[in-house]
Structure formats: structure tokens, C-alpha cells
Amino acid sequence: MAAGPSQTGGVAGPSGPPTVTNQWNSGSLAVAVWEWQDELSKWRPYSGKVSNYIEQCMQAYQQQKNSRALGNSNSISLGQVDPKLAPYIIDIATLAQFRQDTGTMRYVRKTLYSLDSAPAKGICWEWVNDDGYWTSYETQICIFLEENYCKRNPSVDLGIFGLCYHIDFVSLIQTNQVTGFRRQVQRRIDIPYPITTKLGPVHKAAACACHQCLTNSGTGPMPVRYRHSMINLSASSNYPNGSRTSNSSVAYLPYPKPSMTSAKSAPKLNSTWLPPSTSVQFPGPSSANGISIPSVPVQVQKNSSTKQALAGVTADPEQVVKKYLENIQKPPEEDCIICMETLSAASGYNESSESKNIKPTAVGKLKKCGHVFHQLCMFEMYNSGNKDGSLQCPACKTIYGEKTGTQPKGKMDIFVIPQSLPGHQDCSTIHIVYTINPGIQGPEHPNPGKPYTARGFPRHCYIPDNSKGRKVLELLKLAWSRRLIFTIGVSSTTSESDTVVWNEIHHKTEMSSNITGHGYPDPNYLDNVLAELAAQGVSEDCLNV
């Protein structure tokens, strides 16, 4: 799970932004954290145990390239240190992680931190993911959290990372300030990361100013749809010293120039998808275990929101930008958070944009929320998605138009069963069954043309059959028709890529208990999921259209 420009305008915790320090001293020591890059360009840390093993193998490779010490001198088998990583090997020459059963390749790198940082002490901060498992925050966030925790600050805001999360150290709760959804967090002592000789900049704090951090700054436990962050455009190189860093003279832009290559490999906000027909049925069985269960058929009419959303793919990008932004003649003295250039200067896309009619210096204000950006930057942001006629403010996430997602084709079955849920004994239960089969990724997905898996389907979910539960059901049906319930990405549980995963709208998958946190009783669930649906542009107002 992952960050972009601040969603809430949040700032750092009570202590303020951490001190920026960048030291070069090849004669001293530092802590090495080995990381792998996921499909959203986020760098995810290996555990302390795995990082120690990788560092040990890398040092052996440098000392005696022809030896077989610690296994194959040209590659590292991660299964030897962690059985759960058995499919993965790292090719030392190219610094790439290879998954043997799927062929997926990811870059790896080594990042250095000071000896007094959280990784050096083996301190990990973790959050509970959608499947009820503890998941480590990314390294920069762990350091930031530990610094504030040690200063006895009662809480901290992750706005410095472009995230909308607020963490309360007293209750150990993370709150999404956009949706209000809450998660548990914990501080855990693990194996310290390895000590090594400095071969590059040492990152002493969360907001490091070195070019490596500036060009790979996306971090976070739960990404918004897809982050709008600066992407390193330099070509990858081999690093015989076992450390991948960014060249200090590399050019970078917040979004890559659109091309056939990037269109096939970069994550998309949305994209074109055509339904199998003008109507979709969600049938249900007539009985189960001898009990008659009434089925609730759902019909998507020809004039439904799905049809309207898909019709928007032909919208001209320049016309969409003009539709939602008002021209500003005298821009404020501040930076555009997309390209990080001042609004009074030309957009960072001045030389790479394919727009023919939008001037590089044109500035616009979004009509609802009032946030200001270069119009050319908004053009590129829209062009990086599926061009469905909608825009989403990268600052506050306000949605303009009708947002659609990248959910694969599938079926949503809805039933009503007579049993009650814990905490809702006064009503029956709505039983939702989602079915998605494996298939081939389309142009809107991370790896077009490659197969995707669909683990754990059919998935069974439950909501109370009361007035608020029925409202949630109607909005879930709408979110399903807009392809917002699932997406294709990396599993936070198994780390498997190119698989169907939940898409930030939480569901209850336990009916009679709450062992994993995904069941009942949960008095706040319906309000939480209504807020999450609204954050995706699916609100009660949509039902009245």
C-alpha cells in the first residue's frame, strides 16, 4: 500500500518538520536498508533480517566475485533467509529482484541512514492492513514517527509526506483525515538493520533534501488512488558497489511525458473499458442449506451512471481542463504542487507536454475547492489517466465529474438472509458476493497484456439490512458499476503483483465474529464506509440523479 501531494493541507506534527541533514563522509559508518520498488514507484523496505542477508551477500560478492560463499555469487536467493520469499532472487549485476514463478522484475536499492535512526535500533512502526495483518510503514515514515514518539509528542500529522493521515501515539490509532477511517498502529522492536561503510548520502531525518529522496519521495501505508509525485526519468544503471542512487544532475518531472512505453508500464488513474452489454444482471440463488433466500436482482439501465461515465472517454483533455478550471490572471506567490515550479513561472511540462492550445504560463483555479495549479500540469495529470471526463484535485481530492476505476469484469450477487449480525440483532443481513475471474490486463492496468490473478474469489461481505445498510448497499452497487470496488495491483498480504485487490472501500468479510477486525460488532463501520464511498465520488447525491 502508498503518496502524492497533501490531501488535507496537513503539516508535520507538533515538533514541526524534522531537521534536514545531508552528510557525506566515506570514512564513517551508516545503517543500510535494502528496498524494492513496487509498480507505483514506491520503495518498500525488506525486513531487518532480509536486509542483513542481502548486505552480507553483497559484501561477499565484492570481496571475492568468483567465490560461491553465501550461495551463487551472481544472485541472492531470498528464500534462504525467509521461506515466504522463496520465489524471489536478486540479480547482483543489475540490482533487480526476479520472481521465478511469474517473471516479474523489480529494482532494488540500498539506502543509508544514520546510526541513531530507527532502523539502526531495529524499531519498526506498523499499521493493520485490510486483511488484518501488520504492515511496516516505509522507512522515512518509521524514522519520522520514532522521532516524534521519542519527543513525547501526543500525535503527528503525515502531511509532510503528502499523506492525509493523523496518528495518535496515545491510542495508537491512524485516522484518514479525508474519510475518517481508523486503523491500529504499533511500535515493534525487530532485528536492527546492518551497519555498513558510507558510500553515499546518509538520511538522518524524514524530510531529507538529497536528490534521491526528492526524486523518489512517495511513501505511505495507504496510497490515494494513484499518487501524483515526482518520478525519476533517468535510465537505470548498474551499480557494482551494490547501491542504487539517483544521479545529482538527473532531470525530473512530476509526470513522465506520455509515450507508448510509459502508457504500458506506468500506473493509470482510470482508463477505457467497455461493458459486455448494455445491462448487467446480478442474480442470486433461490436457496442455500435448505433455507429460502430471496434474491435481489440489480439492473443497470441504459441511462445509468456507468454508461455516462464510459461516454466521457472521448472527452478532449484540453476541454476537460477548461471546463473545471477558471483562468487566473495574477497567480498567487506559491508553488504548483504538481510540478513544484512557482505558479508565476512556466509549468514544469513546458518542454514535454503534447498540449497544443494551453500556454505554459496559464494558471487556473478549480471551481469547487479553489485550489490553484498550472493548467498544463492539470492537462498532464488528466492525460495520465483514462480520460473519462473527470478530474480529481491533487490537493484535497475533490472530484469533478464522475470518477471511474479500473476494476476487472466480474459479478456482484446480492442476497438477504434471515440471520442477524452482532450489534444489529433487530434486522436481517444483506449478503454480497463478488466474483472476479483471472484474465488479461487491459490498457488501464499496470501491465497491459499480462495475465492477472484473482485470489480468494468469490468474496463474501455482509451489511445489516436496516435503513443505513440499504443506503450503503445502493452506493456499493453504484461504486461497482463505476469499477471502484477492486483494482489490479500488489497484494499487501502476499506481495503478489498483478492481482485483484480491494480499492480503499472497506468491506466486512466476517459475519459472526470480529477476530480479524473485518467483522461485527463495529458501530462505526457504516459511517466509515459512507465516508470512503464519498471520497471516491459516490455519495447519496448520486442516487438522486
Coordinates of C-alpha atoms in Angstrom, one line a residue:
M1 CA 0.0 0.0 0.0
A2 CA 1.3 4.1 -0.9
A3 CA 1.7 9.2 -1.5
G4 CA 1.2 12.3 -3.5
P5 CA 0.6 16.0 -2.8
S6 CA -1.1 16.6 0.5
Q7 CA -4.7 15.7 0.6
T8 CA -5.6 17.8 3.6
G9 CA -3.1 20.6 3.7
G10 CA -1.7 18.8 6.8
V11 CA 1.6 19.7 8.2
A12 CA 4.1 17.9 10.4
G13 CA 3.4 17.0 14.0
P14 CA 3.8 19.3 17.0
S15 CA 7.5 19.4 16.7
G16 CA 7.4 20.8 13.1
P17 CA 9.2 19.4 10.1
P18 CA 12.3 17.4 11.0
T19 CA 15.7 18.8 10.6
V20 CA 17.1 18.3 7.1
T21 CA 20.7 16.9 7.2
N22 CA 22.7 15.5 4.4
Q23 CA 26.2 14.4 5.2
W24 CA 28.9 12.9 3.1
N25 CA 31.7 11.1 4.9
S26 CA 33.1 7.9 3.3
G27 CA 35.2 7.2 6.4
S28 CA 32.4 6.6 8.8
L29 CA 29.6 4.1 9.2
A30 CA 25.8 4.1 8.4
V31 CA 22.8 1.8 8.6
A32 CA 21.8 0.1 5.3
V33 CA 18.2 -0.5 4.5
W34 CA 17.6 -2.6 1.4
E35 CA 14.4 -1.8 -0.5
W36 CA 12.4 -3.0 -3.6
Q37 CA 10.4 -0.8 -5.9
D38 CA 6.8 -1.6 -6.5
E39 CA 4.6 -0.9 -9.6
L40 CA 3.7 2.6 -8.2
S41 CA 7.4 3.5 -7.9
K42 CA 7.3 3.3 -4.1
W43 CA 10.4 1.9 -2.4
R44 CA 9.3 -0.8 0.1
P45 CA 11.9 -1.9 2.8
Y46 CA 12.8 -5.5 3.3
S47 CA 12.8 -6.6 6.9
G48 CA 15.9 -6.2 9.0
K49 CA 16.7 -9.9 8.8
V50 CA 16.5 -9.9 5.0
S51 CA 18.4 -6.7 4.7
N52 CA 21.2 -8.2 6.8
Y53 CA 21.4 -11.2 4.5
I54 CA 21.4 -9.1 1.3
E55 CA 24.1 -6.8 2.7
Q56 CA 26.2 -9.9 3.7
C57 CA 25.9 -11.4 0.2
M58 CA 26.8 -8.1 -1.4
Q59 CA 29.9 -7.7 0.6
A60 CA 31.0 -11.2 -0.1
Y61 CA 30.4 -10.5 -3.8
Q62 CA 32.7 -7.5 -3.7
Q63 CA 35.4 -9.3 -1.8
Q64 CA 35.5 -12.4 -3.9
K65 CA 33.4 -12.2 -7.1
N66 CA 34.4 -15.7 -8.2
S67 CA 33.6 -17.5 -4.9
R68 CA 30.4 -19.4 -4.0
A69 CA 30.2 -18.1 -0.5
L70 CA 26.6 -17.5 0.7
G71 CA 25.2 -19.2 -2.4
N72 CA 25.5 -18.1 -6.0
S73 CA 28.0 -15.2 -6.3
N74 CA 25.9 -13.6 -9.1
S75 CA 22.5 -13.8 -7.4
I76 CA 20.9 -13.9 -4.0
S77 CA 18.1 -16.3 -3.1
L78 CA 15.8 -14.6 -0.6
G79 CA 14.2 -17.9 0.3
Q80 CA 17.3 -18.9 2.2
V81 CA 16.7 -16.3 4.8
D82 CA 12.9 -16.1 4.7
P83 CA 10.9 -19.1 3.4
K84 CA 8.0 -16.8 2.4
L85 CA 10.3 -15.2 -0.1
A86 CA 11.3 -18.5 -1.8
P87 CA 10.2 -17.4 -5.3
Y88 CA 12.4 -14.3 -5.3
I89 CA 16.1 -13.9 -6.3
I90 CA 18.1 -10.8 -6.7
D91 CA 20.4 -10.4 -9.7
I92 CA 23.5 -8.6 -8.3
A93 CA 24.8 -7.2 -11.6
T94 CA 21.5 -5.4 -12.4
L95 CA 20.2 -4.9 -8.9
A96 CA 16.8 -6.4 -9.9
Q97 CA 14.5 -8.7 -7.9
F98 CA 13.2 -11.5 -10.1
R99 CA 10.1 -13.6 -9.2
Q100 CA 10.7 -17.0 -10.7
D101 CA 7.1 -18.2 -10.9
T102 CA 5.7 -15.1 -12.6
G103 CA 8.7 -13.5 -14.2
T104 CA 8.0 -10.2 -12.5
M105 CA 11.1 -8.0 -12.1
R106 CA 11.6 -5.1 -9.6
Y107 CA 14.5 -2.9 -9.0
V108 CA 16.2 -3.0 -5.6
R109 CA 18.4 -0.4 -3.9
K110 CA 20.3 0.3 -0.7
T111 CA 19.5 3.5 1.3
L112 CA 21.8 4.7 4.1
Y113 CA 20.6 6.1 7.4
S114 CA 22.5 7.5 10.5
L115 CA 23.5 5.2 13.3
D116 CA 21.0 6.9 15.7
S117 CA 18.0 6.3 13.4
A118 CA 15.1 3.9 13.9
P119 CA 16.4 1.2 11.5
A120 CA 19.7 1.1 13.5
K121 CA 17.8 0.2 16.6
G122 CA 15.5 -2.3 14.9
I123 CA 12.4 -0.2 15.6
C124 CA 9.5 -0.7 13.2
W125 CA 6.2 1.2 13.1
E126 CA 3.4 -0.9 11.6
W127 CA -0.3 -0.5 10.6
V128 CA -3.0 -3.1 10.2
N129 CA -3.9 -3.7 6.5
D130 CA -7.2 -4.7 5.0
D131 CA -6.6 -8.3 5.7
G132 CA -5.8 -7.8 9.4
Y133 CA -2.0 -8.2 9.1
W134 CA 0.6 -5.9 10.5
T135 CA 2.4 -4.0 7.7
S136 CA 5.5 -1.9 8.1
Y137 CA 5.5 1.8 7.2
E138 CA 8.1 2.9 4.7
T139 CA 11.5 3.7 6.2
Q140 CA 11.2 7.5 6.1
I141 CA 7.9 7.4 7.9
C142 CA 9.2 5.0 10.5
I143 CA 12.0 7.4 11.3
F144 CA 9.6 10.3 11.4
L145 CA 7.3 8.5 13.7
E146 CA 10.0 7.4 16.0
E147 CA 11.5 10.9 16.3
N148 CA 8.1 12.3 17.3
Y149 CA 7.4 9.4 19.6
C150 CA 10.7 9.9 21.4
K151 CA 9.9 13.6 21.8
R152 CA 6.8 12.6 23.6
N153 CA 4.5 14.3 21.1
P154 CA 0.9 13.1 21.6
S155 CA 0.2 12.8 17.9
V156 CA 1.7 13.5 14.5
D157 CA 0.4 14.5 11.0
L158 CA 1.9 12.8 8.0
G159 CA 1.1 15.8 5.7
I160 CA 4.9 16.3 5.2
F161 CA 4.8 13.1 3.1
G162 CA 1.7 14.2 1.1
L163 CA -0.4 11.8 3.2
C164 CA -3.8 12.6 4.8
Y165 CA -3.1 10.5 7.9
H166 CA -3.1 11.6 11.6
I167 CA -1.5 9.3 14.1
D168 CA -2.4 9.4 17.8
F169 CA 0.5 7.9 19.9
V170 CA -1.7 7.6 23.0
S171 CA -4.4 5.5 21.4
L172 CA -2.1 4.1 18.7
I173 CA -4.7 4.9 16.0
Q174 CA -4.2 6.2 12.5
T175 CA -7.0 8.3 11.1
N176 CA -7.6 9.1 7.5
Q177 CA -8.4 12.8 7.6
V178 CA -10.4 12.7 4.3
T179 CA -12.6 9.7 5.0
G180 CA -12.4 9.4 8.8
F181 CA -11.4 5.7 8.6
R182 CA -9.3 4.5 11.5
R183 CA -6.6 1.8 11.7
Q184 CA -4.5 0.4 14.6
V185 CA -0.7 1.1 14.6
Q186 CA 2.0 -0.4 16.7
R187 CA 5.7 0.2 17.6
R188 CA 7.7 -3.0 17.5
I189 CA 11.4 -3.9 18.2
D190 CA 12.9 -6.1 15.4
I191 CA 16.3 -7.1 14.2
P192 CA 18.5 -4.0 13.6
Y193 CA 19.4 -3.3 10.0
P194 CA 23.1 -3.9 9.0
I195 CA 25.9 -1.5 9.6
T196 CA 28.0 -0.6 6.5
T197 CA 30.5 1.9 5.3
K198 CA 29.0 5.1 3.9
L199 CA 29.1 5.2 0.1
G200 CA 26.5 8.0 -0.4
P201 CA 24.3 10.5 1.4
V202 CA 23.1 9.5 4.9
H203 CA 19.5 10.2 5.5
K204 CA 19.2 11.5 9.1
A205 CA 15.5 12.6 9.0
A206 CA 12.2 12.0 7.3
A207 CA 12.5 15.1 5.0
C208 CA 15.9 14.6 3.5
A209 CA 16.9 17.0 0.8
C210 CA 19.2 14.8 -1.2
H211 CA 18.2 14.2 -4.8
Q212 CA 17.5 10.5 -4.2
C213 CA 14.7 11.5 -1.8
L214 CA 13.4 14.3 -3.9
T215 CA 13.0 12.1 -7.0
N216 CA 11.6 9.1 -5.1
S217 CA 9.6 10.8 -2.4
G218 CA 6.4 8.8 -2.5
T219 CA 5.8 7.0 0.8
G220 CA 2.9 5.8 2.8
P221 CA 0.8 3.0 4.1
M222 CA -2.4 3.5 2.1
P223 CA -2.0 5.4 -1.2
V224 CA -4.7 7.5 -2.6
R225 CA -6.0 6.3 -6.0
Y226 CA -2.6 6.8 -7.6
R227 CA 0.0 9.3 -6.3
H228 CA 1.0 12.4 -8.1
S229 CA 4.6 12.6 -7.2
M230 CA 7.9 13.4 -8.9
I231 CA 9.1 10.4 -10.9
N232 CA 12.8 9.9 -11.7
L233 CA 13.1 9.9 -15.5
S234 CA 16.8 8.8 -15.7
A235 CA 17.7 5.5 -17.2
S236 CA 18.6 2.7 -14.8
S237 CA 22.3 1.9 -14.4
N238 CA 24.3 -0.9 -12.9
Y239 CA 25.9 -0.2 -9.6
P240 CA 28.8 -2.5 -8.8
N241 CA 29.1 -1.3 -5.3
G242 CA 25.6 -2.6 -4.5
S243 CA 23.9 0.8 -4.1
R244 CA 21.4 2.3 -6.4
T245 CA 21.0 6.1 -6.1
S246 CA 19.9 8.9 -8.3
N247 CA 22.4 11.0 -10.2
S248 CA 22.6 14.5 -8.8
S249 CA 22.2 16.0 -12.2
V250 CA 19.2 13.9 -13.3
A251 CA 16.2 15.8 -14.8
Y252 CA 12.8 15.0 -13.3
L253 CA 9.2 15.9 -13.8
P254 CA 6.1 15.1 -11.8
Y255 CA 4.7 13.0 -14.6
P256 CA 6.5 11.4 -17.5
K257 CA 5.9 12.6 -21.0
P258 CA 3.1 10.4 -22.4
S259 CA 4.5 7.7 -24.7
M260 CA 3.7 4.2 -25.8
T261 CA 6.2 2.8 -23.4
S262 CA 5.0 4.7 -20.3
A263 CA 1.4 4.0 -21.2
K264 CA 2.1 0.3 -20.9
S265 CA 4.1 0.4 -17.8
A266 CA 3.0 3.3 -15.6
P267 CA 0.0 3.1 -13.3
K268 CA -3.1 4.8 -14.5
L269 CA -5.8 6.7 -12.7
N270 CA -8.6 5.4 -15.0
S271 CA -8.9 4.1 -18.5
T272 CA -11.2 2.9 -21.2
W273 CA -13.4 -0.1 -20.6
L274 CA -16.4 -1.3 -22.4
P275 CA -19.1 -3.4 -20.6
P276 CA -20.1 -6.7 -22.1
S277 CA -23.6 -5.4 -22.8
T278 CA -26.0 -2.5 -22.0
S279 CA -27.3 -4.2 -18.9
V280 CA -25.7 -6.3 -16.2
Q281 CA -27.6 -8.8 -14.1
F282 CA -26.6 -9.8 -10.5
P283 CA -28.6 -13.0 -10.0
G284 CA -28.7 -14.9 -6.7
P285 CA -29.5 -18.5 -5.8
S286 CA -33.1 -19.4 -4.7
S287 CA -32.0 -21.4 -1.7
A288 CA -29.0 -22.3 0.4
N289 CA -28.8 -25.0 3.0
G290 CA -32.5 -25.7 2.6
I291 CA -33.4 -22.1 3.6
S292 CA -35.2 -20.0 1.1
I293 CA -33.2 -16.8 0.4
P294 CA -34.8 -14.1 -1.6
S295 CA -32.5 -12.8 -4.3
V296 CA -32.3 -9.1 -5.0
P297 CA -31.7 -8.5 -8.7
V298 CA -29.9 -5.4 -9.8
Q299 CA -30.4 -4.0 -13.3
V300 CA -28.1 -1.4 -14.8
Q301 CA -30.3 0.6 -17.2
K302 CA -29.1 2.1 -20.4
N303 CA -29.2 5.6 -19.0
S304 CA -27.3 4.6 -15.9
S305 CA -24.2 6.3 -14.5
T306 CA -22.0 3.6 -15.9
K307 CA -23.0 4.5 -19.4
Q308 CA -22.5 8.1 -18.7
A309 CA -19.1 7.6 -17.2
L310 CA -17.8 5.5 -20.1
A311 CA -19.1 8.0 -22.6
G312 CA -16.7 10.5 -21.2
V313 CA -13.6 8.7 -22.6
T314 CA -13.9 10.6 -25.8
A315 CA -13.7 14.0 -24.0
D316 CA -10.9 16.2 -25.3
P317 CA -8.3 16.7 -22.4
E318 CA -8.0 20.4 -23.1
Q319 CA -11.8 20.9 -22.9
V320 CA -12.0 19.0 -19.6
V321 CA -9.3 21.3 -18.1
K322 CA -11.1 24.4 -19.3
K323 CA -14.5 23.0 -18.0
Y324 CA -13.3 22.7 -14.4
L325 CA -10.7 25.4 -14.1
E326 CA -11.2 29.2 -14.1
N327 CA -8.4 31.3 -15.6
I328 CA -6.3 33.4 -13.2
Q329 CA -4.5 36.4 -14.5
K330 CA -2.5 37.1 -11.4
P331 CA -1.5 33.8 -9.7
P332 CA -0.6 33.7 -6.0
E333 CA 3.1 33.6 -4.9
E334 CA 3.2 29.9 -4.2
D335 CA 4.3 26.7 -5.9
C336 CA 2.2 24.4 -8.1
I337 CA 2.1 21.2 -6.1
I338 CA 2.1 19.1 -9.3
C339 CA 5.4 20.3 -10.9
M340 CA 6.8 22.2 -7.9
E341 CA 7.5 25.3 -10.0
T342 CA 6.2 28.6 -8.9
L343 CA 2.8 29.5 -10.3
S344 CA 4.2 32.7 -11.8
A345 CA 6.7 30.7 -13.8
A346 CA 6.1 28.3 -16.7
S347 CA 4.8 24.8 -15.9
G348 CA 7.4 22.0 -15.5
Y349 CA 5.8 20.4 -18.5
N350 CA 6.7 23.3 -20.8
E351 CA 9.0 21.2 -22.9
S352 CA 7.3 17.8 -22.7
S353 CA 3.6 18.4 -22.9
E354 CA 1.6 17.5 -26.0
S355 CA -1.0 20.2 -25.5
K356 CA -1.4 22.5 -28.5
N357 CA -3.5 25.2 -27.0
I358 CA -2.7 25.6 -23.3
K359 CA 0.0 28.1 -22.7
P360 CA 2.9 27.0 -20.3
T361 CA 2.2 30.0 -18.1
A362 CA -1.6 29.6 -17.9
V363 CA -2.8 29.2 -14.3
G364 CA -6.3 28.0 -13.3
K365 CA -8.4 27.6 -10.1
L366 CA -10.6 24.6 -9.6
K367 CA -14.2 25.9 -9.4
K368 CA -15.4 24.0 -6.3
C369 CA -12.4 23.8 -4.0
G370 CA -10.5 26.8 -5.2
H371 CA -7.0 25.2 -5.4
V372 CA -4.7 26.7 -8.0
F373 CA -2.4 24.9 -10.5
H374 CA -0.7 25.3 -13.8
Q375 CA -3.3 24.4 -16.4
L376 CA -0.7 22.4 -18.3
C377 CA 0.0 20.4 -15.2
M378 CA -3.7 19.5 -14.9
F379 CA -3.7 18.6 -18.5
E380 CA -0.8 16.1 -18.0
M381 CA -2.5 14.7 -14.8
Y382 CA -5.7 14.1 -16.7
N383 CA -3.8 12.7 -19.7
S384 CA -2.1 10.1 -17.4
G385 CA -5.5 8.6 -16.6
N386 CA -8.2 7.0 -18.7
K387 CA -9.7 10.4 -19.9
D388 CA -13.2 9.6 -18.5
G389 CA -14.1 13.3 -18.3
S390 CA -13.5 13.6 -14.6
L391 CA -10.7 15.4 -12.7
Q392 CA -9.6 15.0 -9.1
C393 CA -7.9 17.8 -7.2
P394 CA -4.4 16.5 -6.2
A395 CA -4.5 18.7 -3.1
C396 CA -7.9 17.9 -1.4
K397 CA -9.2 15.1 -3.7
T398 CA -12.4 16.9 -4.6
I399 CA -13.8 15.1 -7.6
Y400 CA -15.1 16.9 -10.7
G401 CA -17.4 14.9 -12.9
E402 CA -17.9 11.2 -12.5
K403 CA -14.9 9.2 -11.4
T404 CA -14.5 5.6 -12.7
G405 CA -11.9 3.0 -11.8
T406 CA -10.0 0.1 -13.2
Q407 CA -11.9 -2.9 -11.7
P408 CA -11.9 -6.0 -13.9
K409 CA -15.0 -7.6 -15.2
G410 CA -17.0 -9.6 -12.7
K411 CA -20.3 -10.2 -11.0
M412 CA -21.9 -8.8 -7.9
D413 CA -24.6 -11.1 -6.3
I414 CA -26.8 -9.7 -3.5
F415 CA -29.0 -11.8 -1.1
V416 CA -30.9 -11.2 2.0
I417 CA -30.5 -13.9 4.8
P418 CA -32.6 -14.1 8.0
Q419 CA -29.6 -14.3 10.4
S420 CA -28.6 -11.1 12.3
L421 CA -25.2 -9.6 12.6
P422 CA -23.6 -9.0 16.1
G423 CA -24.7 -5.5 17.1
H424 CA -27.6 -5.5 14.6
Q425 CA -29.9 -8.1 16.2
D426 CA -33.0 -6.1 15.1
C427 CA -32.7 -6.8 11.4
S428 CA -31.6 -9.5 8.9
T429 CA -28.4 -9.4 6.9
I430 CA -27.5 -8.3 3.3
H431 CA -25.1 -10.8 1.9
I432 CA -22.9 -9.5 -1.0
V433 CA -20.9 -12.0 -3.1
Y434 CA -18.2 -10.6 -5.5
T435 CA -16.9 -12.8 -8.2
I436 CA -14.0 -11.9 -10.5
N437 CA -12.1 -14.4 -12.6
P438 CA -8.4 -14.3 -13.7
G439 CA -7.9 -12.6 -17.0
I440 CA -5.7 -10.4 -19.1
Q441 CA -4.9 -6.8 -18.1
G442 CA -6.3 -4.0 -20.3
P443 CA -4.7 -0.7 -21.3
E444 CA -5.8 0.9 -18.0
H445 CA -4.0 -1.6 -15.8
P446 CA -0.3 -1.6 -14.6
N447 CA 0.9 -4.2 -17.1
P448 CA -1.3 -4.3 -20.2
G449 CA -1.4 -7.7 -22.0
K450 CA -0.1 -9.6 -18.9
P451 CA -2.3 -12.0 -17.0
Y452 CA -3.8 -11.1 -13.6
T453 CA -4.8 -13.4 -10.8
A454 CA -7.9 -13.2 -8.7
R455 CA -7.2 -14.8 -5.4
G456 CA -9.9 -15.5 -2.8
F457 CA -12.9 -15.2 -5.0
P458 CA -15.8 -15.3 -4.6
R459 CA -15.6 -12.9 -1.7
H460 CA -18.4 -12.8 0.8
C461 CA -19.3 -9.5 2.5
Y462 CA -22.1 -8.5 5.0
I463 CA -24.0 -5.4 5.9
P464 CA -27.1 -5.0 8.2
D465 CA -30.4 -4.9 6.4
N466 CA -31.5 -1.6 8.0
S467 CA -32.1 1.8 6.5
K468 CA -28.4 2.9 6.7
G469 CA -27.3 -0.5 5.5
R470 CA -29.6 -0.4 2.5
K471 CA -28.2 3.1 1.7
V472 CA -24.7 1.6 1.8
L473 CA -25.8 -1.2 -0.5
E474 CA -27.2 1.2 -3.1
L475 CA -23.9 3.2 -3.1
L476 CA -21.9 0.0 -3.3
K477 CA -23.9 -1.0 -6.4
L478 CA -23.1 2.3 -7.9
A479 CA -19.4 2.0 -7.0
W480 CA -19.4 -1.4 -8.5
S481 CA -20.9 -0.1 -11.8
R482 CA -18.2 2.6 -11.8
R483 CA -15.5 0.0 -11.3
L484 CA -14.3 1.3 -8.0
I485 CA -14.6 -1.7 -5.6
F486 CA -11.5 -3.5 -6.8
T487 CA -8.4 -2.8 -8.9
I488 CA -5.3 -4.6 -10.1
G489 CA -2.1 -4.1 -8.1
V490 CA 0.1 -5.6 -5.4
S491 CA -1.3 -7.6 -2.6
S492 CA -0.5 -6.1 0.8
T493 CA -0.7 -9.6 2.3
T494 CA 1.3 -11.8 0.0
S495 CA 3.2 -9.1 -2.0
E496 CA 1.9 -10.7 -5.2
S497 CA 1.8 -8.3 -8.1
D498 CA -0.7 -8.3 -11.0
T499 CA -3.6 -9.5 -8.8
V500 CA -7.1 -8.2 -7.9
V501 CA -7.0 -6.2 -4.7
W502 CA -9.5 -4.1 -2.7
N503 CA -9.6 -0.4 -3.7
E504 CA -10.0 1.7 -0.5
I505 CA -13.7 0.9 0.2
H506 CA -13.7 -1.4 3.2
H507 CA -16.0 -4.4 3.4
K508 CA -16.9 -6.7 6.3
T509 CA -16.0 -10.3 5.4
E510 CA -16.8 -11.9 8.8
M511 CA -20.4 -12.4 9.7
S512 CA -20.5 -13.8 13.3
S513 CA -17.2 -12.6 14.8
N514 CA -14.7 -9.8 14.6
I515 CA -11.4 -11.7 15.1
T516 CA -9.5 -10.0 12.2
G517 CA -11.2 -6.6 12.5
H518 CA -13.3 -7.3 9.4
G519 CA -16.5 -8.4 11.1
Y520 CA -19.1 -7.3 13.7
P521 CA -19.8 -5.7 16.1
D522 CA -18.4 -2.5 14.7
P523 CA -20.7 0.5 15.5
N524 CA -18.7 2.9 13.2
Y525 CA -18.5 0.7 10.1
L526 CA -21.4 2.1 8.2
D527 CA -20.4 5.7 8.8
N528 CA -16.8 4.8 7.8
V529 CA -17.7 3.1 4.6
L530 CA -20.1 6.0 3.7
A531 CA -17.2 8.4 4.1
E532 CA -14.9 6.2 2.0
L533 CA -17.5 6.0 -0.8
A534 CA -17.9 9.8 -0.7
A535 CA -14.2 10.1 -1.1
Q536 CA -14.5 8.1 -4.3
G537 CA -17.2 10.5 -5.5
V538 CA -20.0 8.1 -4.7
S539 CA -22.4 9.9 -2.3
E540 CA -26.1 10.0 -1.5
D541 CA -26.5 12.8 -4.0
C542 CA -25.6 10.4 -6.8
L543 CA -28.7 8.3 -6.0
N544 CA -30.9 11.3 -6.7
V545 CA -29.6 11.9 -10.2

